[in-house]
Short mmCIF file of C-alpha atoms in Angstrom, two decimals:
data_model
loop_
_atom_site.label_atom_id
_atom_site.label_comp_id
_atom_site.label_asym_id
_atom_site.label_seq_id
_atom_site.Cartn_x
_atom_site.Cartn_y
_atom_site.Cartn_z
CA MET A 829 -114.29 24.03 127.59
CA ALA A 830 -112.18 27.33 127.78
CA PHE A 831 -109.50 29.16 125.48
CA PRO A 832 -110.37 27.16 122.72
CA ASN A 833 -107.93 28.95 120.39
CA MET A 834 -104.86 28.45 121.68
CA ARG A 835 -106.05 24.45 122.11
CA ALA A 836 -106.82 24.70 118.66
CA GLU A 837 -103.39 26.12 117.67
CA LEU A 838 -101.44 24.14 119.50
CA GLU A 839 -102.98 21.23 118.15
CA ARG A 840 -102.51 22.41 114.40
CA SER A 841 -98.53 23.00 115.30
CA ALA A 842 -98.52 19.43 117.30
CA ILE A 843 -97.80 21.23 120.53
CA SER A 844 -98.18 19.00 123.78
CA TYR A 845 -99.84 20.38 126.57
CA GLN A 846 -96.35 18.64 128.43
CA GLN A 847 -94.45 20.79 125.97
CA CYS A 848 -96.36 24.26 127.55
CA ALA A 849 -96.39 23.09 130.68
CA ASP A 850 -92.21 22.22 130.70
CA LEU A 851 -92.19 25.64 128.93
CA LEU A 852 -94.18 27.22 132.12
CA GLY A 853 -92.19 25.32 134.37
CA THR A 854 -95.35 23.88 136.25
CA ASP A 855 -97.01 20.38 135.99
CA LEU A 856 -99.25 19.09 133.22
CA ASP A 857 -102.53 18.93 135.70
CA SER A 858 -101.59 22.98 136.70
CA PHE A 859 -101.52 23.70 133.28
CA ASN A 860 -105.07 21.98 132.35
CA LEU A 861 -106.16 24.07 134.79
CA LYS A 862 -105.14 27.05 133.41
CA LEU A 863 -106.38 25.95 129.95
CA ASP A 864 -110.33 25.34 131.76
CA GLU A 865 -110.00 28.78 133.26
CA GLN A 866 -109.85 26.97 136.55
CA ALA A 867 -106.59 28.58 137.60
CA PRO A 868 -105.52 31.65 135.87
CA MET A 869 -102.92 32.16 133.17
CA THR A 870 -100.89 34.95 133.62
CA VAL A 871 -100.42 37.32 130.63
CA VAL A 872 -96.13 36.70 131.06
CA GLU A 873 -97.21 32.80 130.81
CA ALA A 874 -99.50 33.43 127.88
CA LYS A 875 -97.05 35.41 126.07
CA ARG A 876 -94.13 32.82 126.45
CA ILE A 877 -96.28 30.53 124.79
CA ARG A 878 -97.40 33.17 122.38
CA ASP A 879 -93.86 33.72 121.86
CA ALA A 880 -92.47 29.74 121.85
CA PHE A 881 -95.51 28.24 119.67
CA CYS A 882 -97.87 30.37 118.33
CA GLN A 883 -95.83 33.29 117.12
CA ASP A 884 -98.48 34.56 114.18
CA CYS A 885 -101.37 34.50 116.83
CA THR A 886 -102.12 38.14 118.95
CA LEU A 887 -102.76 37.29 122.69
CA ASP A 888 -106.44 38.05 122.42
CA TYR A 889 -107.19 35.43 120.11
CA LEU A 890 -105.45 32.81 122.24
CA LEU A 891 -107.14 33.86 125.67
CA GLU A 892 -110.44 33.99 123.78
CA SER A 893 -112.70 32.26 126.15
CA ASP A 894 -115.61 30.09 125.82
CA SER A 895 -116.45 30.48 129.42
CA PRO A 896 -119.34 32.50 130.57
CA ALA A 897 -118.38 36.06 131.97
CA LYS A 898 -118.49 36.23 135.86
CA PRO A 899 -120.34 39.08 137.37
CA THR A 900 -118.14 41.46 138.80
CA ILE A 901 -119.26 43.26 142.18
#
């Protein structure tokens, strides 16, 4: 499960993934792909979610990943 902190904060605030998808102007499937790190989440998108739903959180905290690091070449 990628972005566990973002998931937890949204759940604590009773914010649905559909609300986040609507905020970003995307569909629910696309938003879920972003949360799973199967599609990129931009900094602008992360800031919009933080500003709308998680004002007390830092971006570093929200975007902390539990996915294994991918090697760079």
